[in-house]
Coordinates of C-alpha atoms in Angstrom, one line a residue:
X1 CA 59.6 -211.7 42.7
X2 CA 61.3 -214.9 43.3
X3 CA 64.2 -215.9 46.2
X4 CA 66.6 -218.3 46.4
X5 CA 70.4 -218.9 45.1
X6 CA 69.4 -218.4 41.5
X7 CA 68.4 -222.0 41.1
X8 CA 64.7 -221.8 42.4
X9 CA 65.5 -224.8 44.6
X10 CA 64.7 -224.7 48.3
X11 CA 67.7 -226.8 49.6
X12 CA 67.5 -229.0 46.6
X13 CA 65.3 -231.7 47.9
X14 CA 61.8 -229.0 48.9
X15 CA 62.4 -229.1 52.5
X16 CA 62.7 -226.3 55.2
X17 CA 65.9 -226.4 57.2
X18 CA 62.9 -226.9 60.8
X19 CA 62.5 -223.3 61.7
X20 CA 60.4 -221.8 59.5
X21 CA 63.2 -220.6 56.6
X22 CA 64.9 -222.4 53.9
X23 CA 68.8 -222.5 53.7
X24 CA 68.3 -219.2 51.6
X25 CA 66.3 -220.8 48.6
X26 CA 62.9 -221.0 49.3
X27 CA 60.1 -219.9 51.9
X28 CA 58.3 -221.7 54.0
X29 CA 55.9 -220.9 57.2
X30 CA 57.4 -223.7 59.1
X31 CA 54.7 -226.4 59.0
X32 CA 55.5 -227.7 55.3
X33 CA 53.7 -225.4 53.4
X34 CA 54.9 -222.0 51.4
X35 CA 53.3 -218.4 53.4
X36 CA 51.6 -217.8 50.1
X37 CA 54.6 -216.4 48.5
X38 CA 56.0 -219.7 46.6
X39 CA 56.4 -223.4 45.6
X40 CA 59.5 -225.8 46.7
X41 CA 60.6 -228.6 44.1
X42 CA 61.9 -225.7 41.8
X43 CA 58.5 -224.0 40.6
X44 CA 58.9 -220.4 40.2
X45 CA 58.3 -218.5 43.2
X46 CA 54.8 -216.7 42.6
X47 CA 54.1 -212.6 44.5
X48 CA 52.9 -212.3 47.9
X49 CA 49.5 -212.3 48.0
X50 CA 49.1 -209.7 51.4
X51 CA 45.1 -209.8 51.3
X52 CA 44.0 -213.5 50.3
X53 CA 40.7 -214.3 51.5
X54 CA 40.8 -217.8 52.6
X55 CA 44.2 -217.1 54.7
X56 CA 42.2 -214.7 56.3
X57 CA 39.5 -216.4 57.4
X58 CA 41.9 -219.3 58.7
X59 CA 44.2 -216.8 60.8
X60 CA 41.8 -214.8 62.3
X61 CA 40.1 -217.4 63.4
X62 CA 43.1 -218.2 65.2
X63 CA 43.8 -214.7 66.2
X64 CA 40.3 -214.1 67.6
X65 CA 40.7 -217.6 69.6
X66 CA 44.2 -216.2 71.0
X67 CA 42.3 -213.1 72.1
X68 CA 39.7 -215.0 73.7
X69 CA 41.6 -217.0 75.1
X70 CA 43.4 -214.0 76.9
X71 CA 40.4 -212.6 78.7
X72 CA 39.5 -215.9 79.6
X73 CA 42.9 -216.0 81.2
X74 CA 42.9 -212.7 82.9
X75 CA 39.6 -214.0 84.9
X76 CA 40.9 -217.8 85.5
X77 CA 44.5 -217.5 86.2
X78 CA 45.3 -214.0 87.1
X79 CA 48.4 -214.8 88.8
X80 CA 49.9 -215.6 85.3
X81 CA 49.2 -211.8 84.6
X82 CA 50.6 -209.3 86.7
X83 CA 48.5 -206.5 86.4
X84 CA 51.6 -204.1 86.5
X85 CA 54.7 -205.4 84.1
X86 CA 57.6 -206.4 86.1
X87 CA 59.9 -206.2 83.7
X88 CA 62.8 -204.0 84.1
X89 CA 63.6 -200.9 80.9
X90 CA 65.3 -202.9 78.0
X91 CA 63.9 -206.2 78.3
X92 CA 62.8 -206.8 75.1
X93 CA 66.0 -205.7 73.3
X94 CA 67.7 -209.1 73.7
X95 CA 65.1 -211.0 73.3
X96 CA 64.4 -210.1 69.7
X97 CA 66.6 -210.0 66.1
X98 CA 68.6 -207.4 65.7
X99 CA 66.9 -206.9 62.4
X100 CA 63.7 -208.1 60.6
X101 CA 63.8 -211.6 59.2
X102 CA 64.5 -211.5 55.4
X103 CA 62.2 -214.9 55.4
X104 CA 58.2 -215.2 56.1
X105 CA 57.7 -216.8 59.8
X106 CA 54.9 -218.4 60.7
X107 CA 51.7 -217.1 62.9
X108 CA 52.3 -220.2 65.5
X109 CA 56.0 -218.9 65.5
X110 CA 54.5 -214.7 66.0
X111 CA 52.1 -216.1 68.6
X112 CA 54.4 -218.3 70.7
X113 CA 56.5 -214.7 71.1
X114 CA 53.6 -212.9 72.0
X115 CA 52.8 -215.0 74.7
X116 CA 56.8 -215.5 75.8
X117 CA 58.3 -212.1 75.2
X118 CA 55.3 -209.6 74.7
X119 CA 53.3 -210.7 77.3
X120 CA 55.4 -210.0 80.1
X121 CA 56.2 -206.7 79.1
X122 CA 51.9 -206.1 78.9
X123 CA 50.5 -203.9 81.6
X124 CA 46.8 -205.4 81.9
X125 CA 44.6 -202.8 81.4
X126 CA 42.0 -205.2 81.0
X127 CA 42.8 -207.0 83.7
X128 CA 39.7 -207.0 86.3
X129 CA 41.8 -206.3 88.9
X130 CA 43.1 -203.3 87.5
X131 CA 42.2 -199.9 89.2
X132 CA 44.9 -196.7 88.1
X133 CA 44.3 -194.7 85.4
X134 CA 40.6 -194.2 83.9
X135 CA 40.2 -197.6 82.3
X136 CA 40.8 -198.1 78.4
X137 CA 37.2 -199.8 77.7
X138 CA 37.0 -202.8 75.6
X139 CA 33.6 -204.9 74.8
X140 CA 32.9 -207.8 72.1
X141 CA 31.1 -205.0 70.1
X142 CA 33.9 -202.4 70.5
X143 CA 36.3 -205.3 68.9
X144 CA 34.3 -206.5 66.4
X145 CA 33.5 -202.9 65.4
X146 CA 37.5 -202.6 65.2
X147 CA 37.9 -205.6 63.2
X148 CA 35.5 -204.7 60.7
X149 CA 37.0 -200.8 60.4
X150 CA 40.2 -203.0 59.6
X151 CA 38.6 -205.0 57.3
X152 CA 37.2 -202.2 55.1
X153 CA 40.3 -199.8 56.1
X154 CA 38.3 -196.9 54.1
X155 CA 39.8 -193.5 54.5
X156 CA 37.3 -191.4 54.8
X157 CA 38.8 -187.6 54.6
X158 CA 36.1 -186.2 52.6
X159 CA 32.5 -187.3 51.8
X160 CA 33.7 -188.7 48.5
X161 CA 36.4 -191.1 50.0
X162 CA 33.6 -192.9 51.4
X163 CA 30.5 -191.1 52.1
X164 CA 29.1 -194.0 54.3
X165 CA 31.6 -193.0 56.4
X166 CA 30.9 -189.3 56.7
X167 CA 27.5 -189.9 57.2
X168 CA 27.4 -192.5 60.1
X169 CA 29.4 -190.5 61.8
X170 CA 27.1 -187.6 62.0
X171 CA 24.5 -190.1 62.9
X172 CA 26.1 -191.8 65.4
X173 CA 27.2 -188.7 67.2
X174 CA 23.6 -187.3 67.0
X175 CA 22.0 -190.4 68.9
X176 CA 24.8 -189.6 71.2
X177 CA 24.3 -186.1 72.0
X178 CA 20.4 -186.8 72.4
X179 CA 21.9 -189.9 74.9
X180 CA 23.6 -186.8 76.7
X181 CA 20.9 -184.5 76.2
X182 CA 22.8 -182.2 74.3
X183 CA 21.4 -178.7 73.3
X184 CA 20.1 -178.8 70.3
X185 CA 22.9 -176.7 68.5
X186 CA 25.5 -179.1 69.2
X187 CA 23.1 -181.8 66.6
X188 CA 23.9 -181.7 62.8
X189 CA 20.5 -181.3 62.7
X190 CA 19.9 -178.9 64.8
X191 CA 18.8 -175.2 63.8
X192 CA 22.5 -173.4 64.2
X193 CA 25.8 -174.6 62.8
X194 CA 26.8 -177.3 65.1
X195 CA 27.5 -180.5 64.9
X196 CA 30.2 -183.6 66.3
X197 CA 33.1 -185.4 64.6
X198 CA 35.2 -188.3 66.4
X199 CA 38.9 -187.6 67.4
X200 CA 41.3 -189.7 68.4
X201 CA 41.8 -188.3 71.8
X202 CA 40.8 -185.8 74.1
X203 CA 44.0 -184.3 73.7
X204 CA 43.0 -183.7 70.0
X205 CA 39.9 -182.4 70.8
X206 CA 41.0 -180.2 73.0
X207 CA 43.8 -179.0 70.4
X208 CA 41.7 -178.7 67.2
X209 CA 39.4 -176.2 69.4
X210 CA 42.0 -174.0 70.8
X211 CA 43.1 -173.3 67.1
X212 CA 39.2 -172.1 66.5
X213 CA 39.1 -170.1 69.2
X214 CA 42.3 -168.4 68.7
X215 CA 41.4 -167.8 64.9
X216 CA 38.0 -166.7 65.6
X217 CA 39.5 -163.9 68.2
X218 CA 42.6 -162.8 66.0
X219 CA 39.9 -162.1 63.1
X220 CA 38.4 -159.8 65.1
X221 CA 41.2 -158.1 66.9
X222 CA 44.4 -159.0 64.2
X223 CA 46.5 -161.1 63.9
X224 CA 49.7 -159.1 65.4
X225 CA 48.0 -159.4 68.7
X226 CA 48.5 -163.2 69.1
X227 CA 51.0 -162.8 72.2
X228 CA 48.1 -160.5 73.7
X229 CA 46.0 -163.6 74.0
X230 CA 44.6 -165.3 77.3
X231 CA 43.1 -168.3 78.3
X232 CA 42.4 -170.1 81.2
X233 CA 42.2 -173.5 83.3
X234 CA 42.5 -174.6 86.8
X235 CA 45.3 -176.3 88.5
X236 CA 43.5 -179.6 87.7
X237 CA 43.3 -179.2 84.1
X238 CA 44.5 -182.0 81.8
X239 CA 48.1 -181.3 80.8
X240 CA 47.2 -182.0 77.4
X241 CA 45.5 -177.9 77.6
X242 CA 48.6 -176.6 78.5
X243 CA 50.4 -178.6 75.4
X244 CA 47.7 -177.8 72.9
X245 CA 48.1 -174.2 74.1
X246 CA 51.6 -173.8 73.1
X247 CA 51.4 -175.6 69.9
X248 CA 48.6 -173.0 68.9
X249 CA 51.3 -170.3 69.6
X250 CA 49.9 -169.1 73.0
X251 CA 52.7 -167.7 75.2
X252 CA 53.4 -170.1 78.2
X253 CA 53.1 -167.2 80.4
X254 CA 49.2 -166.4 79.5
X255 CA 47.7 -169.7 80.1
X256 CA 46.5 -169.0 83.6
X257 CA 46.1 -172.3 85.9
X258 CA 43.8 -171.0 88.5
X259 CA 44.5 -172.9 92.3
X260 CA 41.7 -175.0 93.2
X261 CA 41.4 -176.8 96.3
X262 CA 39.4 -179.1 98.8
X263 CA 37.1 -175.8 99.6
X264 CA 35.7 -176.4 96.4
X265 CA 36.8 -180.2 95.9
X266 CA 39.3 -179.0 93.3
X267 CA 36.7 -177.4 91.3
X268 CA 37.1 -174.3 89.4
X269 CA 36.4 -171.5 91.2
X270 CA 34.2 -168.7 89.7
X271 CA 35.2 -166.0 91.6
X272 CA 39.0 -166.9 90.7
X273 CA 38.5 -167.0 86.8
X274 CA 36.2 -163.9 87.1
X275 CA 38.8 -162.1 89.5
X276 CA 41.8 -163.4 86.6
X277 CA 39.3 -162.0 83.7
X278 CA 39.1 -158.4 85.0
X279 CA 43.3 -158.2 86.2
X280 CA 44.6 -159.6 82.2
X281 CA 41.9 -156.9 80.7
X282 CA 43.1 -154.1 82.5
X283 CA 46.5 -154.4 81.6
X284 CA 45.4 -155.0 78.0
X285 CA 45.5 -158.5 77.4
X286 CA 42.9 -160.4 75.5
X287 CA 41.3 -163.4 77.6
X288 CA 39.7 -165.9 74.7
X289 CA 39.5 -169.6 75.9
X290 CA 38.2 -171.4 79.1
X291 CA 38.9 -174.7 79.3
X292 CA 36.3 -176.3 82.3
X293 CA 36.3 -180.3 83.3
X294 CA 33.6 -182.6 84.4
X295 CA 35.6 -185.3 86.1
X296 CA 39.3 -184.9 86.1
X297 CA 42.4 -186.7 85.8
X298 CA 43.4 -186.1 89.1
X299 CA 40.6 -186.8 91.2
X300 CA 37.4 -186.5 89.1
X301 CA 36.7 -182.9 90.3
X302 CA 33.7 -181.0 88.4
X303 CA 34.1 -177.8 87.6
X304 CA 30.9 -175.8 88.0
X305 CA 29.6 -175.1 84.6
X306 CA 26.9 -173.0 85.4
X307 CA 28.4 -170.1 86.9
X308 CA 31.5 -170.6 84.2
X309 CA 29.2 -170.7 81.4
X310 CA 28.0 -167.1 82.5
X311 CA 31.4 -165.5 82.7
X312 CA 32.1 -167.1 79.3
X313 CA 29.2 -165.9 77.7
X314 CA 29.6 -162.1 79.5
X315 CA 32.9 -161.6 78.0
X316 CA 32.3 -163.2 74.8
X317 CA 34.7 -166.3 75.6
X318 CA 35.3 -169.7 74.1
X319 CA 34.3 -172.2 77.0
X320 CA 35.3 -175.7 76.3
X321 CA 33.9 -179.4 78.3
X322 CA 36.6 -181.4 79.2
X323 CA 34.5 -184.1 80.0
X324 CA 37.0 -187.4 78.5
X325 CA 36.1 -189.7 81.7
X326 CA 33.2 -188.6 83.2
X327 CA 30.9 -187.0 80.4
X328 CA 30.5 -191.1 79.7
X329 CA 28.4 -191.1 82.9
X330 CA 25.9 -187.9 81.8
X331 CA 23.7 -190.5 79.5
X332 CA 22.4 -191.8 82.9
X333 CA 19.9 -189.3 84.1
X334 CA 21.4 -188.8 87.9
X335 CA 24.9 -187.8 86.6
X336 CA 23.7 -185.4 83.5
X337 CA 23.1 -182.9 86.5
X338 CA 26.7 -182.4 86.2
X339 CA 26.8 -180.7 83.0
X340 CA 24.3 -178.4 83.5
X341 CA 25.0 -175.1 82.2
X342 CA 26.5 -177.0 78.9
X343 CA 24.3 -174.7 77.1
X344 CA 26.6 -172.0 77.2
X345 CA 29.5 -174.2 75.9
X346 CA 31.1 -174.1 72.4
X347 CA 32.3 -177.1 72.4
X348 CA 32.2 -180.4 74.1
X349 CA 34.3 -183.4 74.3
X350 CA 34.4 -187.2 76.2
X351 CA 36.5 -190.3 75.1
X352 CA 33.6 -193.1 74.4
X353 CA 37.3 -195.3 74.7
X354 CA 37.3 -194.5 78.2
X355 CA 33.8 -196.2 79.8
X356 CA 31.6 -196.4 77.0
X357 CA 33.2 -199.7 75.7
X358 CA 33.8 -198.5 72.2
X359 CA 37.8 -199.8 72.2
X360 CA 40.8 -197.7 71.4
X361 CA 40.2 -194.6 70.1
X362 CA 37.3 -192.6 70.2
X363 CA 37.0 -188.8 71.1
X364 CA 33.6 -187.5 70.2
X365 CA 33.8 -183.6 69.9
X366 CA 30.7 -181.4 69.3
X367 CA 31.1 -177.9 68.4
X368 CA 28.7 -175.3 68.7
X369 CA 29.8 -173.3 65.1
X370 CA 31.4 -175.9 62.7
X371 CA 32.8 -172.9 60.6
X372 CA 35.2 -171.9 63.4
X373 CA 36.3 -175.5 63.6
X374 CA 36.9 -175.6 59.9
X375 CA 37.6 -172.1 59.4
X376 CA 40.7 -172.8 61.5
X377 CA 41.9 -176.6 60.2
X378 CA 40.8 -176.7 55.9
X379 CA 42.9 -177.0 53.4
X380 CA 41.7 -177.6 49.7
X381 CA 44.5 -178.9 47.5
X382 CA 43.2 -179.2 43.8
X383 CA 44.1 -183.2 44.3
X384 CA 41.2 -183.3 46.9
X385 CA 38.3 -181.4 44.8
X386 CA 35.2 -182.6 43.5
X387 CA 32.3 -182.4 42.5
X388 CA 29.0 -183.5 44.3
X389 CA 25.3 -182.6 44.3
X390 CA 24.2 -180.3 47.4
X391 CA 28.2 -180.0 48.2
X392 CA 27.5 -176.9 50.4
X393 CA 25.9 -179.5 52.9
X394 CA 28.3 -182.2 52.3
X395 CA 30.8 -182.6 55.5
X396 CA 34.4 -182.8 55.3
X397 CA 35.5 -184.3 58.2
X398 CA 39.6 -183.5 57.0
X399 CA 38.8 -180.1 57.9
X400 CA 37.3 -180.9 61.2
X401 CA 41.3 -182.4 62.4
X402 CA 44.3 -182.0 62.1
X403 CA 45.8 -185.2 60.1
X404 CA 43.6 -185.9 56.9
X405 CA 43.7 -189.2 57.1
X406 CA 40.7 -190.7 59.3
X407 CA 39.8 -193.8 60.5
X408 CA 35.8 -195.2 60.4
X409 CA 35.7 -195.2 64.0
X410 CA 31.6 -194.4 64.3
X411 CA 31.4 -198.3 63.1
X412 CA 32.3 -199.0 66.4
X413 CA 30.2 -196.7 68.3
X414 CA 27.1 -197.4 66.4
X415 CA 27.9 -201.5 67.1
X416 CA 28.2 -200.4 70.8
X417 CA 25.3 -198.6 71.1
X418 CA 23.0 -201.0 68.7
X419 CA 24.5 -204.4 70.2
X420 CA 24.3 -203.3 74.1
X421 CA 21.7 -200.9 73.5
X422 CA 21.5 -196.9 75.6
X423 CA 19.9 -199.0 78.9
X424 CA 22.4 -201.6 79.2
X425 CA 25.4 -198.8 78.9
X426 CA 23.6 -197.0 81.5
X427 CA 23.5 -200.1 83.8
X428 CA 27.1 -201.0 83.1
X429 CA 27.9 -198.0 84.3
X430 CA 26.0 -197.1 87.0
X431 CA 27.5 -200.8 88.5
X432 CA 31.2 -199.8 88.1
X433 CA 30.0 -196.8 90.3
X434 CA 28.5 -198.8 92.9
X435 CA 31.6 -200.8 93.0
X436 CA 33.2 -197.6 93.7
X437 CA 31.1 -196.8 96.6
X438 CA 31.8 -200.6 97.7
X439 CA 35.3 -199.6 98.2
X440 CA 35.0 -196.1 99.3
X441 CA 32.9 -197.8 102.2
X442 CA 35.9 -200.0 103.1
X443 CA 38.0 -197.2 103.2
X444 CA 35.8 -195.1 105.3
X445 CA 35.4 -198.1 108.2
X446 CA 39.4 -198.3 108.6
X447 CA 40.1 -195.8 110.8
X448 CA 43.9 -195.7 109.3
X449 CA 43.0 -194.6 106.6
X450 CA 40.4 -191.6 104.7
X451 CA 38.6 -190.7 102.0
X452 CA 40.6 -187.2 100.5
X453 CA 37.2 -186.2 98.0
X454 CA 34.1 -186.1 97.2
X455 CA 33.6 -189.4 95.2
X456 CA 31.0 -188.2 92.3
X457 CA 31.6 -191.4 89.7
X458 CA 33.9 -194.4 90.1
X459 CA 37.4 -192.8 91.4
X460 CA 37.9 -192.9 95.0
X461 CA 40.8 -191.0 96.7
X462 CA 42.5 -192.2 99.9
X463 CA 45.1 -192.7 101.6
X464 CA 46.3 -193.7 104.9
X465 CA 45.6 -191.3 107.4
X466 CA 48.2 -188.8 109.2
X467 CA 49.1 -189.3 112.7
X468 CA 49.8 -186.4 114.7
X469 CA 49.7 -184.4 111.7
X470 CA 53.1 -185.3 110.3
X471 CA 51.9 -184.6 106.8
X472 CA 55.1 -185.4 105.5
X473 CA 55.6 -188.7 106.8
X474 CA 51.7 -189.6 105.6
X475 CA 53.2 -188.7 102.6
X476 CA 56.1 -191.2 102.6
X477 CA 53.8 -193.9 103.9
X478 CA 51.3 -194.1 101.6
X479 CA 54.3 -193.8 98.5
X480 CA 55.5 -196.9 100.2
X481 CA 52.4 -198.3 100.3
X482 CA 52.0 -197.6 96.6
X483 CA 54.9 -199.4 95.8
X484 CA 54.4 -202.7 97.8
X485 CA 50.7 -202.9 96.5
X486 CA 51.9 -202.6 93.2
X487 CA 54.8 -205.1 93.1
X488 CA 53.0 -207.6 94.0
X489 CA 51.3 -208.0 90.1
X490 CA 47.7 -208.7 91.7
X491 CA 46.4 -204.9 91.5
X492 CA 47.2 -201.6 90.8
X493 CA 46.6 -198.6 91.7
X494 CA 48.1 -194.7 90.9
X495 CA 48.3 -191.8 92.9
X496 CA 48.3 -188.2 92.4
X497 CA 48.7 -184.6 94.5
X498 CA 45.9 -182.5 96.0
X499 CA 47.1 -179.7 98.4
X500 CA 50.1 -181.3 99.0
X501 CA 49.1 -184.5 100.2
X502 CA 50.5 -187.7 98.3
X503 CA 47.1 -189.5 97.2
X504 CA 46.3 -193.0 96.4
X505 CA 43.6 -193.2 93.3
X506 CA 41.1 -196.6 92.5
X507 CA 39.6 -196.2 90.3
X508 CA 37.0 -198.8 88.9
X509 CA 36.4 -198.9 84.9
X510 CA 38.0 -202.5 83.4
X511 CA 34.8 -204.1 82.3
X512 CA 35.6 -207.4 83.8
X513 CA 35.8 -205.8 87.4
X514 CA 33.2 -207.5 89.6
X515 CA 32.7 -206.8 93.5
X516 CA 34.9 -210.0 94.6
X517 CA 37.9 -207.8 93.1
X518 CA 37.2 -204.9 94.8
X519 CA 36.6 -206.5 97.8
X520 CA 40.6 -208.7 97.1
X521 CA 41.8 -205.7 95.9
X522 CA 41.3 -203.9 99.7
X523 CA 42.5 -206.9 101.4
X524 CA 45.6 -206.5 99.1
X525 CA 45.9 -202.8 100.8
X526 CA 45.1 -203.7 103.7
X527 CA 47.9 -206.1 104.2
X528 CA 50.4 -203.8 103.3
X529 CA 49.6 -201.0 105.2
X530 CA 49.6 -203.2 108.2
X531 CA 53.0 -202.8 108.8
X532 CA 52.6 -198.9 109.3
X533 CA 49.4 -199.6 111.3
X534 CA 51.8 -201.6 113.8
X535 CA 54.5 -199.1 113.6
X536 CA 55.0 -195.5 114.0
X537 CA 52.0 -195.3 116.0
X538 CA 50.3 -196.1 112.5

């Protein structure tokens, strides 16, 4: 592979023309030397070594040290951060080439843009004063775990392809279902068929298991009665069941949303999905999937898993743990009371992304009977077979999913849980819901403003209270509120609907977040909300 004019000069006297490119003859990263693709003075260009070891080691050095530096940054000198971009839609479009550079650049060149154009357009999810959606958890161990994945970038779609792979992961997600006390049919090693695998997302999770369920009931009743099929969630379901639903080819009109509502603080209700259960079999349908959630989106309801694992198991149906955001709480003792009743679940799913620290992604999903799972998602191409000792007890994991390719992700979860160890996690944890409770107690000693829920982990929900009931300008208020808290790039926040009522959420998850940011953050709130505290009788 060589460039140039033909000549295999670079300007005809070895120089770079000052920004990182020749005049068209040669390469160069900008600092006098060639990227590793060729020599100036006329020496035949050599190939593009994309892997070389000792670039490596000299780039991530200075990659790691860019990314330190960052979180060091976030902490020292927030206000060059705002937590929420303020960029406007199309920023980035004229600050960038119209089309790729036909030239190597150098990293100092990629870097400087990072920090000048990329930066700005960076919501800070690791910012510590960063409180919307259910944090995306990052930790030394998570990252090194991630570089190391990348580093070995093994695909490991079947045992062969890497059996290390296959078999950490079964490992890894053991330990963890004995951290959540798991029944014992959910363990690889347990006496039944279960066992876990790591998706990307919940939304996966939840997919790959509405695709068993619905193949496991059509073998039993056929497959022409597929529009006949039923399945349930409440109101406060992740959207992602709704989505999964239809790709599995579930008519829109059967996925019943069952109302929830402060009565049961936006829990499932039993009676409801019981009530549903009896109405779709009388007029013939075929109710086959519950999907129940311990902590949700919304505003970290819990649905009652006890009393839905019953009707489940009565009527023979698939019951499915959301459990993305808070099932990363059950490995402390006081918070596994709220998946009780997970015994009469066939499958179970959190996000160790979420608040375990293990770094973008990582979906654990047990399953109660791995032959539905892979009953439902195999596919054995004569390109994929081969031949292994004991292969009847070899695992898979491309039938477990639905891409084939796989990434080693339980290398990062068993760093994370070997470098911090189960009692640190736990601690971690337990002080990003006291934090919570810090600020839910501000909220409660303001009398303009209330607490909406129950807070049972690290999301509180508030808002700033109604006066003389005018629901619907409490409504507007606390938009406007939203908005001015947020614009300021110091916090933010999100909101969401319960019964109607516009709802502020914190919630409390970055792992940098300490109490003196909580404790800003409300003075933050405060400050806005001032202005309707001195008007409107606010």
């Amino acid at each position: 592979m060589e460039f140039g004019t033909g000549n295999g000069y670079s300007n005809g006297n070895g120089y770079t023309n000052g920004n990182g490119h020749t005049n068209g003859n040669g390469n160069y990263n900008g600092n006098g030397h060639v990227n590793g693709n060729g020599k100036a003075n006329g020496a035949k260009v050599v190939k593009m070594k994309p892997m070389d070891s000792e670039l490596l080691r000299e780039q991530g050095h200075i990659m790691v040290d860019f990314i330190a530096d960052y979180y060091k940054n976030l902490q020292d000198s927030p206000q060059d951060f705002p937590v929420l971009s303020q960029v406007q839609p199309g920023y980035l479009r004229d600050m960038l080439p119209d089309s790729a550079p036909e030239r190597p650049e150098s990293l100092k060149e990629l870097l400087d843009d990072v920090s000048k154009k990329i930066m700005p357009g960076i919501t800070h999810w690791q910012s510590p004063s960063y409180f919307a959606y259910y944090a995306s958890s990052t930790s030394v161990a998570g990252f090194l775990g991630e570089m190391l994945n990348a580093g070995l970038s093994v695909v490991g779609f079947t045992w062969l392809t890497s059996p290390a792979a296959t078999e950490l992961e079964i490992i890894v997600l053991d330990w963890l279902a004995k951290l959540l006390q798991l029944p014992d049919h959910f363990l690889s090693t347990g006496k039944g068929n279960g066992g876990g695998v790591i998706q990307g997302t919940g939304c996966e999770a939840v997919l790959v298991v509405v695709l068993a369920a619905r193949d496991r009931i059509l073998k039993k009743v056929g497959k022409t009665l597929l529009p006949q099929l039923v399945v349930y969630g409440s109101d406060q379901t992740h959207s992602s069941f709704r989505k999964a639903c239809l790709i599995g080819g579930i008519h829109e009109e059967n996925i019943r949303l069952l109302k929830t509502d402060s009565s049961t603080n936006y829990g499932m209700p039993p009676e409801s999905l019981e009530e549903a259960i009896s109405h779709d079999l009388a007029k013939g349908f075929i109710p086959f999937f519950i999907c129940a959630t311990v902590g949700t989106t919304s505003s970290a309801a819990v649905d009652p898993l006890v009393p839905l694992g019953n009707i489940a198991k009565k009527y023979g149906i698939w019951l499915h743990v959301d459990a993305a955001y808070a099932g990363n709480a059950c490995i402390c003792p006081e918070y596994r009371k709220f998946i009780d009743g997970i015994e009469n679940a066939d499958s179970f799913n959190m996000n160790a992304h979420k608040w375990l620290f293990a770094n973008q992604t990582c979906s654990p999903l047990w399953v109660k009977d791995r032959y539905s799972l892979i009953d439902a998602l195999k596919t054995n191409p004569e390109y994929l077979e081969f031949k292994v000792s004991k292969k009847d007890t070899v695992v898979n994991y491309k039938d477990w999913q639905i891409s084939l390719s796989r990434r080693f992700r339980s290398l990062k979860l068993w760093m994370v849980l070997r470098l911090y160890g189960s009692e640190n996690l736990r601690n971690f944890i337990r002080d990003h819901v006291n934090l919570a409770k810090h600020f839910e107690d501000y909220v409660a000693q303001d009398p303009s403003f209330e607490v909406v829920t129950t807070r049972y982990f690290s999301l509180v929900c508030f808002r700033l209270a109604p006066v003389d009931g005018d629901e619907d300008q409490c409504n507007e208020r606390n938009r406007e509120l939203l908005a001015a808290v947020n614009s300021t790039g110091k916090i933010f926040i999100s909101h969401t609907a319960l019964s109607g009522k516009f709802v502020l959420r914190f919630a409390v998850g970055a792992p940098l977040t300490e109490e003196k940011h909580v404790t800003e953050a409300w003075q933050i709130i405060q400050k806005h909300a001032s202005k309707f505290t001195r008007n409107d009788h606010y």
